[in-house]
CSV table of C-alpha atoms in Angstrom, one decimal:
chain,number,residue,atom,x,y,z
J,157,ALA,CA,5.1,14.7,8.3
J,158,GLN,CA,4.1,11.3,9.0
J,159,SER,CA,6.2,8.4,9.3
J,160,VAL,CA,5.6,4.2,10.2
J,161,THR,CA,8.0,2.0,12.1
J,162,GLN,CA,7.3,-1.6,12.3
J,163,LEU,CA,9.7,-3.2,14.8
J,164,GLY,CA,11.0,-6.9,13.3
J,165,SER,CA,11.4,-7.4,9.7
J,166,HIS,CA,10.6,-11.2,10.5
J,167,VAL,CA,8.6,-12.6,13.2
J,168,SER,CA,8.2,-16.5,13.5
J,169,VAL,CA,5.4,-17.8,15.7
J,170,SER,CA,4.0,-21.5,16.2
J,171,GLU,CA,0.6,-22.6,14.9
J,172,GLY,CA,-1.8,-21.7,17.7
J,173,ALA,CA,0.3,-19.3,19.4
J,174,LEU,CA,-0.4,-15.5,19.8
J,175,VAL,CA,0.5,-13.3,16.9
J,176,LEU,CA,2.0,-9.7,17.8
J,177,LEU,CA,3.1,-7.3,15.1
J,178,ARG,CA,4.3,-4.1,16.2
J,179,CYS,CA,3.7,-0.7,14.8
J,180,ASN,CA,4.6,3.0,15.9
J,181,TYR,CA,3.8,5.9,13.9
J,182,SER,CA,4.3,9.7,13.7
J,183,SER,CA,2.1,12.1,12.9
J,184,SER,CA,1.5,15.8,13.3
J,185,VAL,CA,-2.1,15.6,13.2
J,186,PRO,CA,-4.7,13.0,14.3
J,187,PRO,CA,-3.8,9.8,12.2
J,188,TYR,CA,-5.9,7.3,10.3
J,189,LEU,CA,-4.1,4.1,10.7
J,190,PHE,CA,-4.4,0.9,8.7
J,191,TRP,CA,-3.0,-2.6,8.5
J,192,TYR,CA,-2.6,-4.4,5.0
J,193,VAL,CA,-1.6,-7.9,4.2
J,194,GLN,CA,0.0,-9.0,1.2
J,195,TYR,CA,0.5,-12.6,0.1
J,196,PRO,CA,3.0,-13.7,-2.3
J,197,ASN,CA,2.8,-12.2,-5.7
J,198,GLN,CA,-0.4,-10.4,-4.9
J,199,GLY,CA,-1.4,-6.8,-4.1
J,200,LEU,CA,-2.2,-5.6,-0.7
J,201,GLN,CA,-5.5,-6.4,1.0
J,202,LEU,CA,-6.9,-4.2,4.0
J,203,LEU,CA,-6.9,-6.2,7.3
J,204,LEU,CA,-8.4,-3.2,9.4
J,205,LYS,CA,-8.5,0.5,9.7
J,206,TYR,CA,-8.7,3.1,12.7
J,207,THR,CA,-10.3,6.3,11.7
J,208,SER,CA,-10.8,8.1,15.0
J,209,ALA,CA,-13.9,5.8,16.4
J,210,ALA,CA,-13.2,3.1,18.8
J,211,THR,CA,-9.6,2.5,19.6
J,212,LEU,CA,-9.9,-1.1,19.6
J,213,VAL,CA,-10.6,-2.3,15.9
J,214,LYS,CA,-11.5,-5.4,14.5
J,215,GLY,CA,-10.5,-6.8,11.1
J,216,ILE,CA,-10.8,-9.7,9.1
J,217,ASN,CA,-9.6,-13.1,9.8
J,218,GLY,CA,-9.6,-12.7,13.4
J,219,PHE,CA,-7.0,-9.9,13.6
J,220,GLU,CA,-7.5,-6.8,15.8
J,221,ALA,CA,-5.5,-3.8,16.7
J,222,GLU,CA,-5.3,-1.0,19.3
J,223,PHE,CA,-4.8,2.5,19.0
J,224,LYS,CA,-2.7,3.7,21.8
J,225,LYS,CA,-2.2,7.7,21.5
J,226,SER,CA,0.0,8.0,24.5
J,227,GLU,CA,2.3,5.3,23.0
J,228,THR,CA,1.9,6.3,19.4
J,229,SER,CA,1.1,2.5,18.7
J,230,PHE,CA,-1.2,0.6,16.6
J,231,HIS,CA,0.0,-3.0,17.2
J,232,LEU,CA,-1.6,-5.9,15.2
J,233,THR,CA,-2.6,-8.9,17.2
J,234,LYS,CA,-4.6,-12.5,16.7
J,235,PRO,CA,-5.1,-14.8,19.5
J,236,SER,CA,-4.2,-17.9,17.6
J,237,ALA,CA,-2.0,-18.4,14.5
J,238,HIS,CA,-3.0,-20.2,11.5
J,239,MET,CA,-0.8,-21.7,8.9
J,240,SER,CA,-2.8,-19.4,6.3
J,241,ASP,CA,-1.7,-16.5,8.2
J,242,ALA,CA,1.8,-16.4,6.7
J,243,ALA,CA,2.5,-13.4,4.7
J,244,GLU,CA,3.9,-10.0,4.8
J,245,TYR,CA,2.0,-7.3,6.9
J,246,PHE,CA,2.2,-3.5,6.4
J,247,CYS,CA,1.3,-0.8,8.9
J,248,ALA,CA,0.3,2.6,7.2
J,249,VAL,CA,-0.7,6.0,8.3
J,250,THR,CA,-2.4,9.0,6.5
J,251,ASN,CA,-4.7,12.0,8.1
J,252,ASN,CA,-7.2,14.5,6.9
J,253,ASN,CA,-4.4,16.5,5.2
J,254,ALA,CA,-2.9,13.5,3.1
J,255,GLY,CA,-6.2,12.1,2.4
J,256,ASN,CA,-5.4,8.7,0.8
J,257,MET,CA,-1.9,9.1,0.4
J,258,LEU,CA,-0.6,6.4,2.5
J,259,THR,CA,2.7,6.2,4.2
J,260,PHE,CA,3.6,2.5,4.7
J,261,GLY,CA,6.3,1.1,7.2
J,262,GLY,CA,9.0,-1.4,6.1
J,263,GLY,CA,6.6,-4.6,6.5
J,264,THR,CA,6.9,-7.6,8.7
J,265,ARG,CA,7.1,-11.1,7.3
J,266,LEU,CA,4.9,-13.3,9.4
J,267,MET,CA,6.0,-17.1,9.4
J,268,VAL,CA,4.0,-19.8,11.1
J,269,LYS,CA,5.4,-23.0,12.2
J,270,PRO,CA,3.6,-26.3,12.2
N,112,ASP,CA,-17.5,-7.1,-9.8
N,113,ALA,CA,-13.9,-6.7,-11.0
N,114,GLY,CA,-11.6,-5.3,-8.7
N,115,VAL,CA,-8.6,-3.2,-9.6
N,116,THR,CA,-6.7,-4.6,-12.6
N,117,GLN,CA,-3.1,-3.8,-13.9
N,118,SER,CA,-1.3,-4.9,-17.1
N,119,PRO,CA,1.3,-6.0,-17.8
N,120,THR,CA,2.1,-8.3,-14.6
N,121,HIS,CA,5.7,-8.6,-15.7
N,122,LEU,CA,8.1,-7.0,-18.0
N,123,ILE,CA,11.8,-6.6,-18.5
N,124,LYS,CA,13.5,-3.4,-20.0
N,125,THR,CA,17.0,-2.1,-20.1
N,126,ARG,CA,18.5,1.0,-18.7
N,127,GLY,CA,17.5,4.1,-20.8
N,128,GLN,CA,14.3,2.8,-22.0
N,129,GLN,CA,10.9,3.9,-21.4
N,130,VAL,CA,7.9,1.8,-19.8
N,131,THR,CA,4.2,2.4,-19.6
N,132,LEU,CA,2.0,0.8,-17.0
N,133,ARG,CA,-1.8,0.5,-17.0
N,134,CYS,CA,-4.5,0.4,-14.4
N,135,SER,CA,-8.3,0.1,-14.5
N,136,PRO,CA,-9.8,1.1,-11.0
N,137,LYS,CA,-12.5,-1.0,-9.2
N,138,SER,CA,-15.9,-0.2,-10.6
N,139,GLY,CA,-17.5,2.9,-9.1
N,140,HIS,CA,-14.1,4.3,-8.1
N,141,ASP,CA,-12.8,7.5,-9.6
N,142,THR,CA,-9.5,7.9,-8.0
N,143,VAL,CA,-6.1,6.4,-8.8
N,144,SER,CA,-3.2,6.2,-6.9
N,145,TRP,CA,0.2,4.4,-7.9
N,146,TYR,CA,2.8,3.1,-5.5
N,147,GLN,CA,6.5,1.8,-5.8
N,148,GLN,CA,7.3,-1.3,-4.0
N,149,ALA,CA,11.0,-2.2,-3.8
N,150,LEU,CA,12.2,-5.7,-3.2
N,151,GLY,CA,11.9,-6.0,0.7
N,152,GLN,CA,10.6,-2.8,1.5
N,153,GLY,CA,6.8,-1.1,2.1
N,154,PRO,CA,5.0,0.7,-0.8
N,155,GLN,CA,6.1,4.4,-1.5
N,156,PHE,CA,3.5,6.7,-3.0
N,157,ILE,CA,4.3,7.9,-6.2
N,158,PHE,CA,1.1,10.2,-7.2
N,159,GLN,CA,-2.7,10.2,-7.3
N,160,TYR,CA,-4.9,11.0,-10.1
N,161,TYR,CA,-8.4,12.5,-9.9
N,162,GLU,CA,-10.6,14.1,-12.5
N,163,GLU,CA,-7.6,13.5,-14.9
N,164,GLU,CA,-5.3,15.5,-12.9
N,165,GLU,CA,-2.3,15.0,-10.7
N,166,ARG,CA,-3.8,15.8,-7.4
N,167,GLN,CA,-0.7,14.6,-5.0
N,168,ARG,CA,2.7,13.7,-5.7
N,169,GLY,CA,5.4,12.0,-3.5
N,170,ASN,CA,9.2,12.2,-3.8
N,171,PHE,CA,9.6,10.9,-7.1
N,172,PRO,CA,11.4,12.6,-10.1
N,173,ASP,CA,9.9,14.1,-13.1
N,174,ARG,CA,11.0,10.6,-15.1
N,175,PHE,CA,7.8,9.4,-13.5
N,176,SER,CA,4.5,10.6,-15.1
N,177,GLY,CA,1.1,9.9,-15.4
N,178,HIS,CA,-2.2,10.1,-17.1
N,179,GLN,CA,-6.0,9.5,-16.3
N,180,PHE,CA,-8.5,8.9,-18.9
N,181,PRO,CA,-12.1,9.9,-18.9
N,182,ASN,CA,-13.2,6.1,-18.1
N,183,TYR,CA,-11.1,6.9,-14.9
N,184,SER,CA,-8.3,4.4,-15.9
N,185,SER,CA,-4.6,5.5,-15.5
N,186,GLU,CA,-1.2,5.1,-16.9
N,187,LEU,CA,2.0,5.3,-15.3
N,188,ASN,CA,5.0,6.3,-17.3
N,189,VAL,CA,8.7,6.0,-16.4
N,190,ASN,CA,11.4,7.6,-18.6
N,191,ALA,CA,15.0,6.8,-18.8
N,192,LEU,CA,14.8,4.0,-16.8
N,193,LEU,CA,17.5,3.1,-14.2
N,194,LEU,CA,18.5,0.0,-12.5
N,195,GLY,CA,16.7,1.3,-9.3
N,196,ASP,CA,13.5,1.4,-10.8
N,197,SER,CA,13.3,-2.4,-10.5
N,198,ALA,CA,10.2,-2.8,-8.3
N,199,LEU,CA,6.7,-3.9,-8.0
N,200,TYR,CA,4.4,-1.0,-9.0
N,201,LEU,CA,1.2,-1.1,-7.4
N,202,CYS,CA,-2.2,0.8,-8.5
N,203,ALA,CA,-4.8,1.4,-5.9
N,204,SER,CA,-8.2,2.8,-6.5
N,205,SER,CA,-10.8,4.6,-4.2
N,206,SER,CA,-13.8,6.8,-4.4
N,207,GLY,CA,-12.6,10.5,-4.2
N,208,PRO,CA,-9.2,11.9,-3.3
N,209,ALA,CA,-9.6,12.7,0.1
N,210,ASN,CA,-11.3,9.5,1.2
N,211,THR,CA,-9.4,8.1,4.1
N,212,GLY,CA,-10.9,4.8,4.0
N,213,GLU,CA,-10.0,1.9,2.2
N,214,LEU,CA,-7.7,1.7,-0.8
N,215,PHE,CA,-8.2,-1.2,-3.1
N,216,PHE,CA,-5.1,-2.4,-4.6
N,217,GLY,CA,-4.2,-4.5,-7.8
N,218,GLU,CA,-1.9,-7.4,-8.0
N,219,GLY,CA,0.8,-5.1,-9.3
N,220,SER,CA,3.3,-4.7,-12.3
N,221,ARG,CA,6.7,-6.3,-11.7
N,222,LEU,CA,9.4,-4.2,-13.6
N,223,THR,CA,12.5,-5.7,-13.9
N,224,VAL,CA,15.4,-3.3,-15.4
N,225,LEU,CA,18.5,-4.8,-16.7
């Protein structure tokens, strides 16, 4: 079985500030981890993915995430928030057995204040 | 290159009715997955179709059924609608059912059950 917990359903930062969105996972086998972003009334867009290569993964729009096996975490960061980053962010997990059947967390809504 | 397209974008049904949602995968993709996203929650996996067969299924009742056509497009059918079926239904496509890479999502079909 696999699961994802995203701490904080809402996160608010000022424009230019550091963005940190937390994700912890549970998986009985080596995981593959993803961050997706969802803008209002749109589908999900992949930000980045970890598939057992480098533990620090760089994605689109300046986002990156670090896989920490000892902490079962895959937190998403961005050094400087932009107004256009305001959206819902979802962390997801799968593994070799589950293929592309993703298990998503509950999501974190990021708000960016001017 | 068209991405994943879904129809209809919005629809309203009443309890007990039946609904059919449609999805065309991204060009070159042969696998379609369906997810249900209730308001304020992360997407939940319903099932996946590959080679016109259901390959994986999440924890959804038999009222939820699907089909994949020879051109890889897919339908999601829900019978005997309940109020709790109100949600955004997302279709995602990929190349192969075991691909743990990127899923491409459509913008979804928003179903309201009254």
